PDB file of C-alpha atoms in Angstrom:
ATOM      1  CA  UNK A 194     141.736 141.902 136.110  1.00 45.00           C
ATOM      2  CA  UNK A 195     139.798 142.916 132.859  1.00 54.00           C
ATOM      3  CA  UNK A 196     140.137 138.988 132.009  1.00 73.00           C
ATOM      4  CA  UNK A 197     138.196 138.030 134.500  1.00 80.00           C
ATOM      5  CA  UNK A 198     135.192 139.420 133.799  1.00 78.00           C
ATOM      6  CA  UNK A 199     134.664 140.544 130.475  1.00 82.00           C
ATOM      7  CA  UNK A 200     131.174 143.531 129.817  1.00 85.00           C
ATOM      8  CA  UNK A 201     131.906 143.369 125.887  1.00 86.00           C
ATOM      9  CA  UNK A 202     131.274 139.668 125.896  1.00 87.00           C
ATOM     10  CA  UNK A 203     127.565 140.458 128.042  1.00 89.00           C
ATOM     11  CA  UNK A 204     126.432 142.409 124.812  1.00 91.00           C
ATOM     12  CA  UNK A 205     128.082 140.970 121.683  1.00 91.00           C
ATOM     13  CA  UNK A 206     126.638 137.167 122.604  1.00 91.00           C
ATOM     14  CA  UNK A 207     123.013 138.672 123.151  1.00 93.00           C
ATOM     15  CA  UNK A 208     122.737 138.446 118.722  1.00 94.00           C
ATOM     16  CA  UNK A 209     123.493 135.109 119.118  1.00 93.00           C
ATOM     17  CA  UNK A 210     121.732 134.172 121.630  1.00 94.00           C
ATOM     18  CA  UNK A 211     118.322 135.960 120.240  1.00 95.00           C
ATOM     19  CA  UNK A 212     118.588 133.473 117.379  1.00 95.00           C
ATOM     20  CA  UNK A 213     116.876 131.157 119.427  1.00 95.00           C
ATOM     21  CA  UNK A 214     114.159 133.295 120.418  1.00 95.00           C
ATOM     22  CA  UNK A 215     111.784 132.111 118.222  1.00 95.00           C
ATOM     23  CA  UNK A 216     111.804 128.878 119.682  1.00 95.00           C
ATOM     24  CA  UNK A 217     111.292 130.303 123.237  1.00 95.00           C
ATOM     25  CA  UNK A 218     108.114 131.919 121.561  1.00 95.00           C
ATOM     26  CA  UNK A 219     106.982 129.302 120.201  1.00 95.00           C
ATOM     27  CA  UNK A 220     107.158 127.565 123.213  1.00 95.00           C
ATOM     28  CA  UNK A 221     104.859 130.312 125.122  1.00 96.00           C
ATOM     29  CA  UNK A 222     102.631 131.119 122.834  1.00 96.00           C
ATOM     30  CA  UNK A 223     101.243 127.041 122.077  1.00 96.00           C
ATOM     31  CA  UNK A 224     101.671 126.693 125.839  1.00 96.00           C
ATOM     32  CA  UNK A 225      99.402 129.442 126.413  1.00 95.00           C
ATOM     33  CA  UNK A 226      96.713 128.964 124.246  1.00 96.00           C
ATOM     34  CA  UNK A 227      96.710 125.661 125.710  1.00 96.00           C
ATOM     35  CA  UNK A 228      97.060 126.554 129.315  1.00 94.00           C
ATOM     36  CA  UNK A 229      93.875 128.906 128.742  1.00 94.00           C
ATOM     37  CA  UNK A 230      91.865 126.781 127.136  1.00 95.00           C
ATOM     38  CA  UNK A 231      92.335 123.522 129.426  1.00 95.00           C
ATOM     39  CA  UNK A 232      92.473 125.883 132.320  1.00 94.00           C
ATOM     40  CA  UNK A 233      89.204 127.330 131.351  1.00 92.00           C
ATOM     41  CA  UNK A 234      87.515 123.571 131.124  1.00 94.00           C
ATOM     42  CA  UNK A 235      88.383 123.044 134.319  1.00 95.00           C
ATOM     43  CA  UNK A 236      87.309 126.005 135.499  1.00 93.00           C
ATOM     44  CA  UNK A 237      83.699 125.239 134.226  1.00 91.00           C
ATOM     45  CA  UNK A 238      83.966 121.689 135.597  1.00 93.00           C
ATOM     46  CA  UNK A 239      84.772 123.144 138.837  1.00 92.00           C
ATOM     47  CA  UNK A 240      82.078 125.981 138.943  1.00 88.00           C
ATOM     48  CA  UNK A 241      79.191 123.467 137.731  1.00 87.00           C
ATOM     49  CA  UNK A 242      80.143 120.752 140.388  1.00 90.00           C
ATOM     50  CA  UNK A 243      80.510 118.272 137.343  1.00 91.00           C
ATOM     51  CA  UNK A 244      80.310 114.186 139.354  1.00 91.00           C
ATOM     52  CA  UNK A 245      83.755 112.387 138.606  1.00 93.00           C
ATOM     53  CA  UNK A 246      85.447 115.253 136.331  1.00 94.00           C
ATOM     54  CA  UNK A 247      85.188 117.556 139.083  1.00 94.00           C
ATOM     55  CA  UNK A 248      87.380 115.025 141.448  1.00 95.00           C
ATOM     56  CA  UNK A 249      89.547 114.318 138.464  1.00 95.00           C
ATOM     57  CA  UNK A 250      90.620 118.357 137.392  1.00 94.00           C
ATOM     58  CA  UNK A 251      91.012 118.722 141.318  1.00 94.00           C
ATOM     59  CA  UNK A 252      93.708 115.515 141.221  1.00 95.00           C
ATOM     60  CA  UNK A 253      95.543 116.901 138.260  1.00 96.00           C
ATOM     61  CA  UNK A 254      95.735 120.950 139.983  1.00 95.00           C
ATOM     62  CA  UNK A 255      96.697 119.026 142.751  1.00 95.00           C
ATOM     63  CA  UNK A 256      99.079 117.061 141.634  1.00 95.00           C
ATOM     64  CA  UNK A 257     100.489 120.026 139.310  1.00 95.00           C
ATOM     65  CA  UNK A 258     100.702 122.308 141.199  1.00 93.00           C
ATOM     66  CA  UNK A 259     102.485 120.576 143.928  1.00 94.00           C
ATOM     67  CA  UNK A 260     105.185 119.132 141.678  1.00 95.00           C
ATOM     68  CA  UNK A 261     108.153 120.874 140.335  1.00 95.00           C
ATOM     69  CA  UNK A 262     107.959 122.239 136.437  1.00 94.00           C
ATOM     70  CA  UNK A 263     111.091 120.582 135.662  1.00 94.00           C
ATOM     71  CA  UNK A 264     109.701 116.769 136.688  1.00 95.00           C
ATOM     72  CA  UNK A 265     106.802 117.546 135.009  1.00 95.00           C
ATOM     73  CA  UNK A 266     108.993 117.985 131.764  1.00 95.00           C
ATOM     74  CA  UNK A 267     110.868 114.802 132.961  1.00 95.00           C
ATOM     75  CA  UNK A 268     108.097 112.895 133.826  1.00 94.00           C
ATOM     76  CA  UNK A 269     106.208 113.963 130.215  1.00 94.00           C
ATOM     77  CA  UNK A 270     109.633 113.342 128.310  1.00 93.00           C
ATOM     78  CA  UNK A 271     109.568 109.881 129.076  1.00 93.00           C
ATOM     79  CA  UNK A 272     105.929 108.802 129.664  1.00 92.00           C
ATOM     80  CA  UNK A 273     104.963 110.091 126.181  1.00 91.00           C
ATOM     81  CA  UNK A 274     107.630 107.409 124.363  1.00 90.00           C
ATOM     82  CA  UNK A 275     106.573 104.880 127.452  1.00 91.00           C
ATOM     83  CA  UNK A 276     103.106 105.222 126.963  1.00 91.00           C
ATOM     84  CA  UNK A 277     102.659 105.147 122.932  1.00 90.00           C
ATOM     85  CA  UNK A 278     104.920 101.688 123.294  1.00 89.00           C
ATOM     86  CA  UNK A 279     102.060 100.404 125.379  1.00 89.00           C
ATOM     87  CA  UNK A 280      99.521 101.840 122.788  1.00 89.00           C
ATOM     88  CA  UNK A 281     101.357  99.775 119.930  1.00 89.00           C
ATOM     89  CA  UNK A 282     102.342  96.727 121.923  1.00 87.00           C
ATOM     90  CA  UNK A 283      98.285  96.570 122.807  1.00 87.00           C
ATOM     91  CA  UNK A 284      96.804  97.637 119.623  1.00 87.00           C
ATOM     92  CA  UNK A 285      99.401  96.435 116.711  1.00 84.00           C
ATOM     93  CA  UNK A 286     100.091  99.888 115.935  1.00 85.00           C
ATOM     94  CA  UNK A 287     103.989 100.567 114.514  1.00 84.00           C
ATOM     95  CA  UNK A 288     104.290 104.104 115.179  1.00 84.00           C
ATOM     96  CA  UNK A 289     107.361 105.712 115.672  1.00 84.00           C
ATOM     97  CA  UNK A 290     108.176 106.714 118.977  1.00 81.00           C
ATOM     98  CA  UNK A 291     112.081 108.752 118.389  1.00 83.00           C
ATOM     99  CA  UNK A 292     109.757 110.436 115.713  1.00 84.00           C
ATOM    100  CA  UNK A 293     108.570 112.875 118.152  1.00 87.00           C
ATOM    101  CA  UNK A 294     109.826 116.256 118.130  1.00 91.00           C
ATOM    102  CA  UNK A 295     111.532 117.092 121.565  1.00 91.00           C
ATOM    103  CA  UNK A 296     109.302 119.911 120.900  1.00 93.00           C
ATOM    104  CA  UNK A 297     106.415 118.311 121.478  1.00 94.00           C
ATOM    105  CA  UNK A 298     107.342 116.766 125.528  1.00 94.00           C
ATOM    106  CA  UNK A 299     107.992 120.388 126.382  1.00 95.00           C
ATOM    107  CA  UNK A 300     104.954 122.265 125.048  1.00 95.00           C
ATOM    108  CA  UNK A 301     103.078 119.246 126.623  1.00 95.00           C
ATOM    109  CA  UNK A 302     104.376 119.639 129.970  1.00 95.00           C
ATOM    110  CA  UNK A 303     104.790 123.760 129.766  1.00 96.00           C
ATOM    111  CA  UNK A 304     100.640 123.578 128.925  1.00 96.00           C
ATOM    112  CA  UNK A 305      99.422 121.255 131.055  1.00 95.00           C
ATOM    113  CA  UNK A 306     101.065 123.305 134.087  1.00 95.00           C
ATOM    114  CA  UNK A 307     100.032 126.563 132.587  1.00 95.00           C
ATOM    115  CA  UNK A 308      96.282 125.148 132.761  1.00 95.00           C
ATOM    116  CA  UNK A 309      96.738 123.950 136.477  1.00 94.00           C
ATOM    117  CA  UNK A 310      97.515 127.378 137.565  1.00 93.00           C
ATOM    118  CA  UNK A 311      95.507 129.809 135.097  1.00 94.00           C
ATOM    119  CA  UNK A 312      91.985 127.356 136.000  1.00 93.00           C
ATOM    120  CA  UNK A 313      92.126 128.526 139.319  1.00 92.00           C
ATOM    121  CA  UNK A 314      92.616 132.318 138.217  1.00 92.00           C
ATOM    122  CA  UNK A 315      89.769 132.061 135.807  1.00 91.00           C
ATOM    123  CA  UNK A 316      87.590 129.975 137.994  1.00 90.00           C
ATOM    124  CA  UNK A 317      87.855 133.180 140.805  1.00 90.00           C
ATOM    125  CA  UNK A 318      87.590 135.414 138.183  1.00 89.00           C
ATOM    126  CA  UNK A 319      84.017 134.034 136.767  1.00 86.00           C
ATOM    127  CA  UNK A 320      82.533 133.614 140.235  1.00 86.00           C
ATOM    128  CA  UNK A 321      83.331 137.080 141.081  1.00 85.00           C
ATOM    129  CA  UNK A 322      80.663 138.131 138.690  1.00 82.00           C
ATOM    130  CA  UNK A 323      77.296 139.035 140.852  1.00 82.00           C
ATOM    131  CA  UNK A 324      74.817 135.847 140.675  1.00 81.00           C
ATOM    132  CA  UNK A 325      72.317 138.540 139.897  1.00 83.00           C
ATOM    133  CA  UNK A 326      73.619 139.620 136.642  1.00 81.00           C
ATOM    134  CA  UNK A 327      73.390 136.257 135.555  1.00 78.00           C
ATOM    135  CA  UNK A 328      69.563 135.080 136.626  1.00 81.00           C
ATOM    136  CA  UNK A 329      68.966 138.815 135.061  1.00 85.00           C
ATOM    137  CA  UNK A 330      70.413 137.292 131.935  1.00 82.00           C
ATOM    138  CA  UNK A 331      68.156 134.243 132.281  1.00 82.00           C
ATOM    139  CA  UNK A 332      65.038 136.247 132.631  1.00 83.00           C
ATOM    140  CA  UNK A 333      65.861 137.844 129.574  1.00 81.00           C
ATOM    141  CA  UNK A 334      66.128 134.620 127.799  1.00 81.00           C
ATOM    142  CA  UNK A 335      69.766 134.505 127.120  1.00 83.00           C
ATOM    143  CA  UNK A 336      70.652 130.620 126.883  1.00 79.00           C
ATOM    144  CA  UNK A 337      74.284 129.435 128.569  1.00 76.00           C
ATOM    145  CA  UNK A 338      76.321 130.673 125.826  1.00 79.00           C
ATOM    146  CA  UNK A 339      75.104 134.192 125.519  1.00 82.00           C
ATOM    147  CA  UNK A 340      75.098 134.376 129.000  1.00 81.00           C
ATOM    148  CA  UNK A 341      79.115 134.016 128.929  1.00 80.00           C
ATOM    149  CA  UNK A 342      80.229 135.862 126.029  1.00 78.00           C
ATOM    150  CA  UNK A 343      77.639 139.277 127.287  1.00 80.00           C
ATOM    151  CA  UNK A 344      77.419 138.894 131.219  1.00 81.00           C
ATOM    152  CA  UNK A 345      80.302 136.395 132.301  1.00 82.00           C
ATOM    153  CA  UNK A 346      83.976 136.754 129.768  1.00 81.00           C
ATOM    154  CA  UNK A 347      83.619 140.917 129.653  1.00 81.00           C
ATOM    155  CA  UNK A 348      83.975 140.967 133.566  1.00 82.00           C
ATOM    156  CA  UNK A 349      85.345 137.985 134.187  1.00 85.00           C
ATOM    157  CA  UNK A 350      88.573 139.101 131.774  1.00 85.00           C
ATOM    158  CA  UNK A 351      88.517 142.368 133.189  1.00 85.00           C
ATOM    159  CA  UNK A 352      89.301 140.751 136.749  1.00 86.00           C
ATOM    160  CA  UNK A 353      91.735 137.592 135.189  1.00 88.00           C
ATOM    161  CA  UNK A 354      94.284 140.253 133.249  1.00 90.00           C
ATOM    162  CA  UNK A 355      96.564 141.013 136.310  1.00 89.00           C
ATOM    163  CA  UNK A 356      96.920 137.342 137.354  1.00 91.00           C
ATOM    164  CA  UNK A 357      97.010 136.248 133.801  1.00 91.00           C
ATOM    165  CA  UNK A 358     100.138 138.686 133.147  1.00 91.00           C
ATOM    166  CA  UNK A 359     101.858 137.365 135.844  1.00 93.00           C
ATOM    167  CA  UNK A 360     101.357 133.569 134.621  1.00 93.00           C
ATOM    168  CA  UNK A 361     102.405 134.503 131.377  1.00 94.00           C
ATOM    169  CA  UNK A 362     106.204 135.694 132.482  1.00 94.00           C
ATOM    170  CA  UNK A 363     106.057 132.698 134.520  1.00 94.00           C
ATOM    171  CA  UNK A 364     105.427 130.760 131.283  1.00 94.00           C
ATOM    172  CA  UNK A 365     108.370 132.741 129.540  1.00 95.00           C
ATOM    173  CA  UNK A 366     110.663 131.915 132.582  1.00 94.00           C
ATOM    174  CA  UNK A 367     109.602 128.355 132.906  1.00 93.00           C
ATOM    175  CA  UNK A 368     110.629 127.677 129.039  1.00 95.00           C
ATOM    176  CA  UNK A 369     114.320 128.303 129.992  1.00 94.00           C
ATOM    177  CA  UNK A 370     113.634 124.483 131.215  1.00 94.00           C
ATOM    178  CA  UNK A 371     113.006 123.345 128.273  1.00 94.00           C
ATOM    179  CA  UNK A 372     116.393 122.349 127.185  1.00 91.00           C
ATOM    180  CA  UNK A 373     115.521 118.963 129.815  1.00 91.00           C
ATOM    181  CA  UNK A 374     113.869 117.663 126.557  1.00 91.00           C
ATOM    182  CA  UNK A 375     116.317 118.339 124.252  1.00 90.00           C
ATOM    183  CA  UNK A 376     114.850 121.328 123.490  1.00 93.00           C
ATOM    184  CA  UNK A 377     117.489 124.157 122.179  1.00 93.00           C
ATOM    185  CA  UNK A 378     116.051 127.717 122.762  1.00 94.00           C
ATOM    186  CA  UNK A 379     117.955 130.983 124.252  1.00 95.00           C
ATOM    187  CA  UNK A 380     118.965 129.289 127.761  1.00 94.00           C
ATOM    188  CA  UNK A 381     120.463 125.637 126.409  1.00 94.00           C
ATOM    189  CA  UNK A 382     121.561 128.049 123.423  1.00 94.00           C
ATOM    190  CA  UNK A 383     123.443 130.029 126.215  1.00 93.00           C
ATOM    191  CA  UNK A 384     124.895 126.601 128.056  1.00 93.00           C
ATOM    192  CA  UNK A 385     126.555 125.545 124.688  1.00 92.00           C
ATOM    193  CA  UNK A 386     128.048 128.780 123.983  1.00 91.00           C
ATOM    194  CA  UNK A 387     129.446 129.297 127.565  1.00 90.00           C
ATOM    195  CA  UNK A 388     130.832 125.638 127.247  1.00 89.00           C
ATOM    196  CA  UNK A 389     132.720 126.309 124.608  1.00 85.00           C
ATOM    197  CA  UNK A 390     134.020 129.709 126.002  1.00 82.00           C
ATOM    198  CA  UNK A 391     134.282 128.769 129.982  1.00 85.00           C
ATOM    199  CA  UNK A 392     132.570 131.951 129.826  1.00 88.00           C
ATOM    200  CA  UNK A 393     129.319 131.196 132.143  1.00 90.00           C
ATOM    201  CA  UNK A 394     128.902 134.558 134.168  1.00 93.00           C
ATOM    202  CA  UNK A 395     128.871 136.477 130.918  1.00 91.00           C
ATOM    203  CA  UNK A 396     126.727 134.233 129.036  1.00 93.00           C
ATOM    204  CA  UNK A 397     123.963 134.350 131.427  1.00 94.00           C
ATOM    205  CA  UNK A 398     123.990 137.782 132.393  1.00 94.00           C
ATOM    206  CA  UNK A 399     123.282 137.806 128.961  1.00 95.00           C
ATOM    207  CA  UNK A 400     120.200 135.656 129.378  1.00 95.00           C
ATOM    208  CA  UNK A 401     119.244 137.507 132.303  1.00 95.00           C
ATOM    209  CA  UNK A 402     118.996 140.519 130.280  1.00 96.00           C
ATOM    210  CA  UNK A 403     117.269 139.204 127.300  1.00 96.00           C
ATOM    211  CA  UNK A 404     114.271 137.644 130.270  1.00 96.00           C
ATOM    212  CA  UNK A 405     114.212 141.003 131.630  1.00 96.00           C
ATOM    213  CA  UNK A 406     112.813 142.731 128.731  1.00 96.00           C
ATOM    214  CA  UNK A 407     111.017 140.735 127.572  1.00 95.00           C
ATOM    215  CA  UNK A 408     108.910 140.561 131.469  1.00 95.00           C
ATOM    216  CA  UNK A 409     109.007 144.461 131.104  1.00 96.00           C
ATOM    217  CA  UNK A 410     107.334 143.876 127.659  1.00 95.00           C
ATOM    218  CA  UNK A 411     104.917 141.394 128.993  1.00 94.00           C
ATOM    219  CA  UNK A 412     104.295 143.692 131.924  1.00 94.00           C
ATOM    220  CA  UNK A 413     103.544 147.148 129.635  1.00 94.00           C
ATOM    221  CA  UNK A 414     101.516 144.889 127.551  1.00 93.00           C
ATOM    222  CA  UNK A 415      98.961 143.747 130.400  1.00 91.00           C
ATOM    223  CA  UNK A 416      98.837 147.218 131.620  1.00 90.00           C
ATOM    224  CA  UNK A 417      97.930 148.262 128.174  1.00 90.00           C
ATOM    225  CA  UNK A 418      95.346 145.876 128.203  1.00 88.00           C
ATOM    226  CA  UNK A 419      94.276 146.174 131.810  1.00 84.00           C
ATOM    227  CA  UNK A 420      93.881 150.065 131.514  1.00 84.00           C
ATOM    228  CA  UNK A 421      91.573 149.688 127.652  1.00 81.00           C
ATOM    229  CA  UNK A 422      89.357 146.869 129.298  1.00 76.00           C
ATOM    230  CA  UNK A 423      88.654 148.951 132.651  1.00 71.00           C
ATOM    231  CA  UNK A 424      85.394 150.651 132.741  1.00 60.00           C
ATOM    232  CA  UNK A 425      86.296 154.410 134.063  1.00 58.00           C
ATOM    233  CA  UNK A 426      84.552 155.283 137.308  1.00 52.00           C
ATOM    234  CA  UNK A 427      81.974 157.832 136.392  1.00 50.00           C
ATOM    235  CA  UNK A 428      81.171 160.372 139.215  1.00 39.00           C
ATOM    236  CA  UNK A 429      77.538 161.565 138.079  1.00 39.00           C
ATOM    237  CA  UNK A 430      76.581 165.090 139.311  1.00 41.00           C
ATOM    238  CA  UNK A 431      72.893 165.471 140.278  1.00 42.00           C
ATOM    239  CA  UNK A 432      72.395 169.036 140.889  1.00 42.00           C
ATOM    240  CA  UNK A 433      69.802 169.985 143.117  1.00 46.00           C
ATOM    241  CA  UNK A 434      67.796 173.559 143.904  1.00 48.00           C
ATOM    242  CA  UNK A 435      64.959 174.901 142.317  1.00 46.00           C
ATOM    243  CA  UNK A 436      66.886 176.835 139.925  1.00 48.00           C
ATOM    244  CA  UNK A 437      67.965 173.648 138.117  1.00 52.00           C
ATOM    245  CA  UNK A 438      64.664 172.124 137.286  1.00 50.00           C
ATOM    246  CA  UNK A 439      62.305 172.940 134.665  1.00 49.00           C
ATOM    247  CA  UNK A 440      58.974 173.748 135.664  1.00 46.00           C
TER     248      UNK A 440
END
């Protein structure tokens, strides 16, 4: 009975398996700095009513978010290679198309579904500011820019953290698809070690605890954040009576 499942294995492959980790970070980390930026382009598009870009961000969180992650990395896989063919065929260009990193299809697809979803959380999170902050800011004279980094990101940020956290471990979870382009982090890591054991249970209980700390990391880390960015609610005492004013 100790054959068949075997606890020693669960801890002695995690070394191995943690090898890879860099590449699972480097996969989150690009596709997050994307995913914020786009996401926060469409945002604005969205929140200024922009004509024709405002149909086209809504197509493309549409389509997004509707679609599985994992055709998304399918569909990016193959219509990068598909579409620079077209670009040399039609411009007399000769560049390589099995030069591209397999890297490159999955950050791609992992940031261009990160944006989708984080848009909408920084879109709420903007237009949760009070209007009247904002003309305030005007009547001082504050042009578009200083209006956003003083009135609009300090609150805005404040509100975005929670949701933000939670998109990021999706992100970290999401990059265990990876291996779809050829990609070799900690999960596809973990399938060619358990094929050449037969040992699958172990191997990804392994995985499963190596993804659960580092969401409990993620998850400390936004509270961290979330509690230093929170303005403290501030009870102010006005005493009253005779006694305490100064005549």
């Amino acid at each position: 009975m100790s054959k068949i499942f075997d606890w020693q294995l669960v801890f002695t492959e995690i070394p191995a398996l943690l090898k890879y980790l860099p590449v699972t970070l480097k996969l989150t980390v690009i596709a997050l700095v994307i995913g914020w930026v786009v996401g926060l382009l469409i945002a604005f598009v969205k929140i200024h009513n922009i004509p024709v870009l405002r149909q086209i961000c809504s197509l493309f969180v549409s389509v997004v978010r509707g679609t599985p992650i994992i055709v998304q990395l399918y569909l990016t896989y193959f219509g990068i290679p598909i579409a620079l063919k077209y670009y040399n065929f039609y411009n007399g260009t000769e560049y390589n198309v099995n030069g591209i990193p397999p890297i490159i299809f999955a950050i791609v697809a992992l940031g261009l579904n990160q944006s989708a979803f984080d848009s909408e959380t920084i879109r709420a999170a903007i237009q949760s500011v009070e209007k009247g902050q904002v003309e305030a800011a005007k009547s001082l004279g504050m042009n578009g820019f200083q209006i956003f980094r003083r009135v609009l990101f300090p609150q805005a940020v404040t509100v975005a953290i929670p949701s933000l956290g939670n998109s990021l471990i999706g992100l970290v979870k999401g990059t265990s698809l990876a291996f779809t382009c050829s990609v070799v982090e900690i999960t596809a890591q973990g399938k060619i070690l358990a094929g050449s054991s037969y040992r699958y249970f172990e191997i990804y209980c392994s995985l499963a605890i190596i993804y659960w700390v580092l969401t409990i990391f993620i998850e400390r880390l936004f509270a961290y954040i979330e509690k230093r960015m929170s303005v403290p609610e501030q009870v102010t005492m006005v005493k009253g009576g005779a006694g305490n004013e100064r005549n």
